[in-house]
Amino acid sequence: MIILQQILTEPVSENCPVRKTLELLSGKWKTHIIYELCKNLSMRFGELKKAYPAITNTMLTNTLRELENIGIVHREQYNEIPPHVEYSLTDKGRELLPVFFEIYKWGKKNLE
């Protein structure tokens, strides 16, 4: 409760951690991709595409690049025949697991 009071009484600013985190994770597909990678240790591009067929290849590529650039997703390229790429969460990305668990608990309680 003390932490909640601290958050609520903090002056609104561009440096607010909640605001910055929400901006970082904003976008239609970022949280969806992070969620899939929370459930799986690693996934290939096609597996992510299959999980969300409504996303275009370009949007999936751009979103993965953005998540990679902010250090949430790791891209591993395997130079085999045929070559393939796997995506996984970084340590920073795995720190979001408790956040998704809290969202799960809220959804279980309020949406079912």
Phi, psi and omega in degrees: 000324180296320180296318178299317178298320179297317180296315184289334181264353179292135180297143180290126179207168178292340181269005179300124182300325179294312180300314182296321179293316178298320177294320180297322183263005182288161184119153187294327192247345185303309183293329178297314181293316178301318179300315178299320180285339172292323183280338184233143180296319176206156180217148174271164182306313182298325178292319177295319179297320180293326179292329181226077184298340181285343180280139177281160178300320180296315180294320178297315178300312181296318180293317177299319178297317179299315180294326176292317181296329179268003172085020180264328182242141175253135178250123180243118180261129179254117182271069177246182174244116354284150179292150175211164182233139175238145179245142177212167177279143172280177174303317178300319178293321179293340176294346177278350181306313178297329178295314179294327177294319177295322176296319177301311181298318179297314180297318179299319183284320191254345185248352181260000000 
